[in-house]
DNA sequence: CATGAATGAGCCTTCATTCAT
DNA sequence: TATGAATGAAGGCTCATTCAT
């Protein structure tokens, strides 16, 4: 029994090794530069072994995506469940997003990279469902906080507007990261601290939606810092 | 001389044909499905001829990107130079962005697609510079309107904040389009009219920045409609 | 001892299971589609276990061939030992051949399929010898009936001609089955009942050899039917 | 112009080289042993070049089959159009068949080998049609001679029986060749001249069908020899 | 004995690029 | 200048066989 589980641990270990290697390769050379041959060479296992873990290239990449989503979702859920006023909790999700990009830059980048690649057709159904579920639940976490804001009277909003706000925050974050990663001109143009700019725009948008207390009435910079420390502390335990 | 210039026209014509074909292929089959062989077959010129126009595949794709940026810049400049209050002009740029996505969906999609592919290393320096310049000037157009807003007293803002605002608008637009194009979950989640949601978030952000007149004081929906008609009219002339 | 023999029975049982599975797979997907992996998956034993029964893929396939030959030989011997005039007995062998194709289509098809694949080089010597012996004895059964015909005065024939006749019958049967199985054109050409045509040609050839009584003097169709029923009855006991 | 046609000749030449190489490889190592890689290595051209001639492996093999059928059909037509009594002409086709196997043994063997392999699904439609047409027309040639025999009163036969006879001759020839090529036991059993045995069985079958003049009334051995010389002479011109 | 993870040679196919004509 | 045949590295994937457990 002990023997079997050691083997199993080794296998699981190797799966992680494959994924890590693939992720690095994806980041370095793009989707096109990611090849089964090269992964095999790098991990020093045979190609056949990789195919014992993943049915095809797409399946491997899908696994990468799912892994990333899992990490993100975990961080989002931790953030949303923090205590405080609803806009503080919304801020916390923003902090989580930023933290995710900062602590797990590879995962964050993979997320962007894979958006434009159609891997889901050939990936195993199991993995496809996992992906869909993770993405939906990330959005639901955010929507939940918004609804709590409405319930608490911090925010006045119709039903359709809730989704609109979530979409706005998501767009803002996603777009900013995308531009940071790929834009030729961003530094030339004079945006030296895009991450800070994103955080600021975040609060401006919430102000625009009149989510109380407004940033003129409350120090969200301090809030963000506090939450940040809190989330980091949680992670390390 | 007349002969030479006819020849030149033919060459230019063929270059456009190649680019159009490549763009369509890129959209239909993705970057991986784009092949020099297939382009040659479709345009009924030889592969060698294509290589007389572009030094390599990456150069061709870069040309595609530059072409797209030119179109976008043209639309942005037309929008920014419209008459009216500064926030109306800012709104106009938003309308232009939307119009670009609507009227030139192929160009807009190409823009997204190419963001994640590293083509600039192998593309000719000339082409790379062109891209950089176009992108910068798109942002400058927007920044110009913001500065005009500050100058007109419609908006109070420090220098750094101007770039932050531009970055915010850009993030919002880019992110929204990116999510629309690729997300698995967006419809599931309940955002049925993402384009309208984007427009709304646009104004919410400007409200957040306190750009006068606020959307509570002015009908930007009507403004947008007017400008939209205006821009379309201009294009057709 | 009892335990050992149970074990032995189980092993023999599993060998048959492997062969049955392989045969089905061979028929469904052709020789190329036959893989040790897939067989293992289907029988729910490990690949290693299969290799305990057969030294290599070729050996397994050879075993398949031998199995088929055994079945055919059994049917031939039963047919040849029927009572009646010698040409009736010869007819009986023809009926047996047809019955074999009809009752054991999988075996019959495997026989054809494996003719064109060179498996005998790598198969175990034991298996190769078995194959040779079975094939020879099938022919000997037929040759025996011919010799009986000569002895009975139903047929006038030199020694060499006996083999020629056997070869003729065998060619006719083998060729017809081969054409039925694989020809593109056979239906187009207008042969709608190839099995009946084969039976007829069978008798025509025997008439050509002047084997008495000729088909003009004796109703071999009735004979064939009678024998057919007889053979089927025997099988079921 | 001269240049272009030289190039074209070279290309056609190379196509033949590829086919010859593939045929040899097919005969030596069977269908499974036939690989694009090995062909390329042998002809000392690159793999890519082969793919400029044939769309895929199946297409190449189909071309092989078509080539073979063309040769056979040519020989059949020449034989059927010889002058003489109808059974002599039928005999001529038999001689042609034998000659085909003798002079072009590689082609004859390829025909057998490919019968059991399903290449037609992936081969180009053009080639598939060619194959079907060739096979049908080979049979039609034979059927034509039979009909001439009936018309000339040499043979009494209903319509359905004509196809039956053709099928019989075809089975006999195909089966005999198949057995010769692949049987383990044939020599052991004592058939030392299978080709002669086939020829003899051929005439026995025609005797069985009562095609006049019977072999007891006419020396078909002499006829065959005469025709054989005639066909060989024709070929060399 | 039974297992099944690991192997790695080999398969078919594609494609950007070059260069003789 | 235009062509398109030729290249050959590279890609994704399969599979018979072995061997430590």
GROMACS .gro file of C-alpha atoms in nm, chain A residues 54-157:
model
  104
   54UNK     CA    1  -0.231   1.419  -2.121
   55UNK     CA    2  -0.418   1.290  -2.421
   56UNK     CA    3  -0.287   1.557  -2.655
   57UNK     CA    4  -0.119   1.895  -2.662
   58UNK     CA    5  -0.445   2.077  -2.620
   59UNK     CA    6  -0.531   1.871  -2.317
   60UNK     CA    7  -0.202   1.962  -2.156
   61UNK     CA    8  -0.255   2.329  -2.220
   62UNK     CA    9  -0.609   2.307  -2.091
   63UNK     CA   10  -0.472   2.153  -1.772
   64UNK     CA   11  -0.246   2.453  -1.748
   65UNK     CA   12  -0.542   2.684  -1.776
   66UNK     CA   13  -0.741   2.495  -1.517
   67UNK     CA   14  -0.450   2.503  -1.276
   68UNK     CA   15  -0.428   2.876  -1.314
   69UNK     CA   16  -0.796   2.927  -1.264
   70UNK     CA   17  -0.789   2.721  -0.948
   71UNK     CA   18  -0.523   2.941  -0.800
   72UNK     CA   19  -0.706   3.257  -0.892
   73UNK     CA   20  -1.035   3.136  -0.757
   74UNK     CA   21  -0.880   3.040  -0.428
   75UNK     CA   22  -0.740   3.389  -0.385
   76UNK     CA   23  -1.066   3.553  -0.486
   77UNK     CA   24  -1.268   3.354  -0.239
   78UNK     CA   25  -1.031   3.430   0.043
   79UNK     CA   26  -1.050   3.800  -0.040
   80UNK     CA   27  -1.426   3.819  -0.072
   81UNK     CA   28  -1.478   3.661   0.267
   82UNK     CA   29  -1.279   3.922   0.453
   83UNK     CA   30  -1.465   4.125   0.717
   84UNK     CA   31  -1.547   4.492   0.675
   85UNK     CA   32  -1.782   4.718   0.480
   86UNK     CA   33  -1.891   4.594   0.137
   87UNK     CA   34  -1.672   4.832  -0.061
   88UNK     CA   35  -1.380   4.724   0.149
   89UNK     CA   36  -1.451   4.370   0.052
   90UNK     CA   37  -1.475   4.472  -0.314
   91UNK     CA   38  -1.142   4.641  -0.272
   92UNK     CA   39  -1.012   4.318  -0.126
   93UNK     CA   40  -1.097   4.132  -0.447
   94UNK     CA   41  -0.906   4.393  -0.639
   95UNK     CA   42  -0.613   4.342  -0.410
   96UNK     CA   43  -0.640   3.968  -0.463
   97UNK     CA   44  -0.631   4.020  -0.836
   98UNK     CA   45  -0.322   4.231  -0.802
   99UNK     CA   46  -0.164   3.985  -0.564
  100UNK     CA   47  -0.234   3.704  -0.805
  101UNK     CA   48  -0.055   3.892  -1.080
  102UNK     CA   49   0.231   3.969  -0.849
  103UNK     CA   50   0.283   3.643  -0.666
  104UNK     CA   51   0.195   3.413  -0.949
  105UNK     CA   52   0.302   3.611  -1.252
  106UNK     CA   53   0.339   3.298  -1.461
  107UNK     CA   54  -0.012   3.185  -1.389
  108UNK     CA   55  -0.147   3.531  -1.457
  109UNK     CA   56   0.033   3.551  -1.788
  110UNK     CA   57  -0.079   3.205  -1.893
  111UNK     CA   58  -0.435   3.315  -1.841
  112UNK     CA   59  -0.388   3.597  -2.088
  113UNK     CA   60  -0.199   3.391  -2.339
  114UNK     CA   61  -0.452   3.114  -2.354
  115UNK     CA   62  -0.749   3.344  -2.400
  116UNK     CA   63  -0.676   3.368  -2.770
  117UNK     CA   64  -0.600   3.005  -2.834
  118UNK     CA   65  -0.873   2.755  -2.902
  119UNK     CA   66  -0.775   2.455  -2.700
  120UNK     CA   67  -1.110   2.362  -2.563
  121UNK     CA   68  -1.230   2.172  -2.866
  122UNK     CA   69  -0.975   1.895  -2.838
  123UNK     CA   70  -0.923   1.899  -2.464
  124UNK     CA   71  -1.096   1.633  -2.259
  125UNK     CA   72  -1.452   1.719  -2.165
  126UNK     CA   73  -1.365   1.689  -1.800
  127UNK     CA   74  -1.111   1.963  -1.827
  128UNK     CA   75  -1.341   2.182  -2.031
  129UNK     CA   76  -1.608   2.167  -1.766
  130UNK     CA   77  -1.361   2.246  -1.494
  131UNK     CA   78  -1.255   2.557  -1.681
  132UNK     CA   79  -1.606   2.679  -1.734
  133UNK     CA   80  -1.695   2.623  -1.373
  134UNK     CA   81  -1.391   2.806  -1.242
  135UNK     CA   82  -1.444   3.109  -1.460
  136UNK     CA   83  -1.808   3.133  -1.368
  137UNK     CA   84  -1.737   3.102  -1.001
  138UNK     CA   85  -1.471   3.375  -1.010
  139UNK     CA   86  -1.729   3.610  -1.151
  140UNK     CA   87  -1.989   3.491  -0.902
  141UNK     CA   88  -1.763   3.577  -0.613
  142UNK     CA   89  -1.743   3.934  -0.737
  143UNK     CA   90  -2.112   3.953  -0.813
  144UNK     CA   91  -2.181   3.825  -0.461
  145UNK     CA   92  -1.994   4.114  -0.308
  146UNK     CA   93  -2.182   4.360  -0.526
  147UNK     CA   94  -2.512   4.210  -0.417
  148UNK     CA   95  -2.405   4.236  -0.055
  149UNK     CA   96  -2.328   4.601  -0.122
  150UNK     CA   97  -2.679   4.657  -0.254
  151UNK     CA   98  -2.830   4.466   0.037
  152UNK     CA   99  -2.632   4.671   0.286
  153UNK     CA  100  -2.754   4.992   0.126
  154UNK     CA  101  -2.402   5.095   0.029
  155UNK     CA  102  -2.491   5.085  -0.336
  156UNK     CA  103  -2.808   5.152  -0.535
  157UNK     CA  104  -2.836   4.935  -0.836
   0.00000   0.00000   0.00000
